[in-house]
PDB file of C-alpha atoms in Angstrom:
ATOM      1  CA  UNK A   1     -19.700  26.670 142.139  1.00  0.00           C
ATOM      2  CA  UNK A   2     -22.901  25.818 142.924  1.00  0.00           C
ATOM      3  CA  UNK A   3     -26.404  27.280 144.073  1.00  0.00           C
ATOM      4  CA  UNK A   4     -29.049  25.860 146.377  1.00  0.00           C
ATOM      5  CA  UNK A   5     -32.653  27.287 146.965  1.00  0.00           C
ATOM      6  CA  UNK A   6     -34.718  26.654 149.780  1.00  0.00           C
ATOM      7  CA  UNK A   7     -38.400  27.029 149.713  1.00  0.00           C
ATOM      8  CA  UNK A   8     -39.335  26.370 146.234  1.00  0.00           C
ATOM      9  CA  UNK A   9     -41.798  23.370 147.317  1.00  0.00           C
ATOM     10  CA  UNK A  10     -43.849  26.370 149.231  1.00  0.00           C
ATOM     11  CA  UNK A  11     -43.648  28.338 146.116  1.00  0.00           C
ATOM     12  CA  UNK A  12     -44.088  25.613 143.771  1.00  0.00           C
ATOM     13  CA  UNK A  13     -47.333  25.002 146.315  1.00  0.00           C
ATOM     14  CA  UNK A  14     -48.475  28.882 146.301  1.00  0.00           C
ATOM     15  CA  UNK A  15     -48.153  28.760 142.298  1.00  0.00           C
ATOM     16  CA  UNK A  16     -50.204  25.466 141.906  1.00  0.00           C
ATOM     17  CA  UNK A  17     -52.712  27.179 143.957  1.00  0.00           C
ATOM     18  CA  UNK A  18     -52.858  30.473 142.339  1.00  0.00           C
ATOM     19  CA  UNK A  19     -53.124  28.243 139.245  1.00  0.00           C
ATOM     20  CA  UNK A  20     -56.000  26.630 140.595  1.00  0.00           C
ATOM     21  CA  UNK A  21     -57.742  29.839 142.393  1.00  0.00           C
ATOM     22  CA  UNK A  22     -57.971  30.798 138.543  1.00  0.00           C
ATOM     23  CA  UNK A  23     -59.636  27.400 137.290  1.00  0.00           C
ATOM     24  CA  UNK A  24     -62.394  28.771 140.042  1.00  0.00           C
ATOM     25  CA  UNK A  25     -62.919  32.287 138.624  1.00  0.00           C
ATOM     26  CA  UNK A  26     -63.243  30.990 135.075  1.00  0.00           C
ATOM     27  CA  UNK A  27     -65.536  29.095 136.008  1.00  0.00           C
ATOM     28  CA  UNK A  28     -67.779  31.215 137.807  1.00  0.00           C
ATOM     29  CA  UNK A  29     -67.425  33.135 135.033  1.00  0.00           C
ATOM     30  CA  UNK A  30     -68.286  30.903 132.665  1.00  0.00           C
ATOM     31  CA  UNK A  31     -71.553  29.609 134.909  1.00  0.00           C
ATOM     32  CA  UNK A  32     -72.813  33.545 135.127  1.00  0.00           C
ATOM     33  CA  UNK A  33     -72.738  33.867 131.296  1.00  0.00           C
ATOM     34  CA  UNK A  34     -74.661  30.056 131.024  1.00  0.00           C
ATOM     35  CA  UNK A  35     -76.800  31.371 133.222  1.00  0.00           C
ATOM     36  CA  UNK A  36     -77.461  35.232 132.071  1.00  0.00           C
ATOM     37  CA  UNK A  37     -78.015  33.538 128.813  1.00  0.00           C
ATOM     38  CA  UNK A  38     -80.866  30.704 129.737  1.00  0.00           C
ATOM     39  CA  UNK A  39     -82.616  33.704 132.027  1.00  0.00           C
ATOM     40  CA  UNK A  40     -82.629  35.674 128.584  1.00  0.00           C
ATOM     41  CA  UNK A  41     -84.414  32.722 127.000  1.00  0.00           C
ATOM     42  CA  UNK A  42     -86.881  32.208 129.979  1.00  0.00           C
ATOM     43  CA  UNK A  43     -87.560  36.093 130.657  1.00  0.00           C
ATOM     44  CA  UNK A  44     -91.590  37.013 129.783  1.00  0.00           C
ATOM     45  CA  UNK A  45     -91.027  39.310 126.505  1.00  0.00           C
ATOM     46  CA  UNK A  46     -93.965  42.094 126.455  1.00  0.00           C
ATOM     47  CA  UNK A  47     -92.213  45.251 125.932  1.00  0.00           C
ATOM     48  CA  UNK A  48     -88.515  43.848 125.665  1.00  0.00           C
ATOM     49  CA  UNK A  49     -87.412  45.815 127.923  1.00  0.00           C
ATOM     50  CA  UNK A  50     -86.736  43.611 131.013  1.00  0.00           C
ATOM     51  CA  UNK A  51     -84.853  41.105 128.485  1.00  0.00           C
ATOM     52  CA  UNK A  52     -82.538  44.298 127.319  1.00  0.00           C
ATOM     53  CA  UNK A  53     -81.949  45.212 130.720  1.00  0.00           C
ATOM     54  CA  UNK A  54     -80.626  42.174 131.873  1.00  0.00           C
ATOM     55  CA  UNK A  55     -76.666  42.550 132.290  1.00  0.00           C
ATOM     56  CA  UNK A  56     -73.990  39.652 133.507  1.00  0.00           C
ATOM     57  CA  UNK A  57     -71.257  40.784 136.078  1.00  0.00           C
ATOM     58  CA  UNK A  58     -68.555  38.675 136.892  1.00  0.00           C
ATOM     59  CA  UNK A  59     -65.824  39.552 139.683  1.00  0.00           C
ATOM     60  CA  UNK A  60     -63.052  37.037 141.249  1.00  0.00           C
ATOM     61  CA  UNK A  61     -65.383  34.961 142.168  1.00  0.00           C
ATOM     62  CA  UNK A  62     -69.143  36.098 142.268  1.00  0.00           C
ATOM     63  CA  UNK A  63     -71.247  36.268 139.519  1.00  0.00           C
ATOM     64  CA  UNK A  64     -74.039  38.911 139.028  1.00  0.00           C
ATOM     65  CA  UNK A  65     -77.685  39.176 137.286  1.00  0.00           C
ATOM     66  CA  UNK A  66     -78.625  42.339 137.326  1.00  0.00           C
ATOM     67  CA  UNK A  67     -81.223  44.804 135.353  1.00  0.00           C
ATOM     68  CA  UNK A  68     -80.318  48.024 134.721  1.00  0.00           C
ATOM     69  CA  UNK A  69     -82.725  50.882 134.349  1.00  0.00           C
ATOM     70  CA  UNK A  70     -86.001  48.268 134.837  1.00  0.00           C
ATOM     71  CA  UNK A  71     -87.739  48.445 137.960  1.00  0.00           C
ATOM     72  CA  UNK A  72     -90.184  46.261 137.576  1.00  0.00           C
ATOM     73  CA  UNK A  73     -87.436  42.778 137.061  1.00  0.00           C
ATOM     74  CA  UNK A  74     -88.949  41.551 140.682  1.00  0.00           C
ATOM     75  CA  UNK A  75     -92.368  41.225 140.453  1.00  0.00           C
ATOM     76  CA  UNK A  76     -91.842  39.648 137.026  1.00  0.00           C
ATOM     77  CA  UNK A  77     -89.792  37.215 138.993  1.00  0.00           C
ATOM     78  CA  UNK A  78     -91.587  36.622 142.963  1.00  0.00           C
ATOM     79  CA  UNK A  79     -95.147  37.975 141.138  1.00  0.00           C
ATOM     80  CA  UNK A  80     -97.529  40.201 143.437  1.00  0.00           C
ATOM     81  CA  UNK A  81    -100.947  39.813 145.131  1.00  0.00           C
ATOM     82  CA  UNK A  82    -102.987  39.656 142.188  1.00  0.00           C
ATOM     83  CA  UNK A  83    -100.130  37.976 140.106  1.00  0.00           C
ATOM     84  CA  UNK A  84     -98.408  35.346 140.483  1.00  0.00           C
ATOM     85  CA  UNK A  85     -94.570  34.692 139.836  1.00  0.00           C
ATOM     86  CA  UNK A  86     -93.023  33.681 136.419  1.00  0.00           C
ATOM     87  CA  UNK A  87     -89.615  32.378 138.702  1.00  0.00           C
ATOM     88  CA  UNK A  88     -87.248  33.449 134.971  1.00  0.00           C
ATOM     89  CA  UNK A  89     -84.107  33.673 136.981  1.00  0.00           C
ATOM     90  CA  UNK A  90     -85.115  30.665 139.624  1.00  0.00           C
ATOM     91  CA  UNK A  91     -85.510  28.257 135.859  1.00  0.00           C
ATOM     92  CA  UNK A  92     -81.799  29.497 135.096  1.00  0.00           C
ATOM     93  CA  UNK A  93     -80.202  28.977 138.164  1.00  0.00           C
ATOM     94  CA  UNK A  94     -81.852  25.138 138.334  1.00  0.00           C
ATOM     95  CA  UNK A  95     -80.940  24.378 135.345  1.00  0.00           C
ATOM     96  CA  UNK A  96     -77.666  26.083 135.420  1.00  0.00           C
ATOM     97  CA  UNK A  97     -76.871  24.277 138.947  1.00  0.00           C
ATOM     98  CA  UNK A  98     -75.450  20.925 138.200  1.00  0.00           C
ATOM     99  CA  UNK A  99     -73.050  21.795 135.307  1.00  0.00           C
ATOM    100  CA  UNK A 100     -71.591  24.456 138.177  1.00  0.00           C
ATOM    101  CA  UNK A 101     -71.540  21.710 140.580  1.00  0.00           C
ATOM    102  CA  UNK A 102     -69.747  19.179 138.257  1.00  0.00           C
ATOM    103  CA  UNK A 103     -67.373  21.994 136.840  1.00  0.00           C
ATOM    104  CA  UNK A 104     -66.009  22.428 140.531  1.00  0.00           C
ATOM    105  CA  UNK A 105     -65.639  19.090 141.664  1.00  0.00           C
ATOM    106  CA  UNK A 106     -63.855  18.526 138.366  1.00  0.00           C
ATOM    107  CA  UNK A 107     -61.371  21.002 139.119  1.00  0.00           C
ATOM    108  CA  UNK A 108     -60.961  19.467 142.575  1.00  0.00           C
ATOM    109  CA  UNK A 109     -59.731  16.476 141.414  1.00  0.00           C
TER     110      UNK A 109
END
């Protein structure tokens, strides 16, 4: 007596890329967090209160900066007429760039 399947390349295929499809939501997980965490370091500290706001969201696969309950997180960042920009978040995402770059095209290969 014997059994024979057919079609377990395709799923052997689908479970490799599910597999994989997870390697990419790590890490764009792990690239928010980098990058929540080196905007916390850049951020202009007055008050404190733009720093505390600052919350990391992470979902399949986008990543989120956002400030909660701070209004004001903007023209901290772009600056206004008669002040110019600090650019916190702009600092985090340069720096936080490449690594993303070279942890993607490491899980490609």
């Amino acid at each position: 007596m014997s059994y024979e399947f057919d079609g377990l390349d395709a799923l052997e295929r689908k479970l490799e890329e599910m597999k994989s499809l997870e390697a990419v939501k790590q890490c764009v997980a792990k690239n928010t967090k980098n990058m929540g965490s080196l905007a916390q370091t850049t951020v202009p500290v007055r008050t404190g209160n733009l720093k505390n706001s600052m919350t990391t969201q992470v979902s399949d696969f986008e990543g989120e900066i956002s400030f909660d309950g701070c209004n004001y997180a903007k023209y901290v960042e772009y600056g206004t007429r008669k002040m110019y920009g600090r650019f916190y978040l702009k600092k985090a995402f340069d720096m936080t760039k490449e690594q993303f770059k070279n942890d993607m095209e490491g899980l490609v290969r």
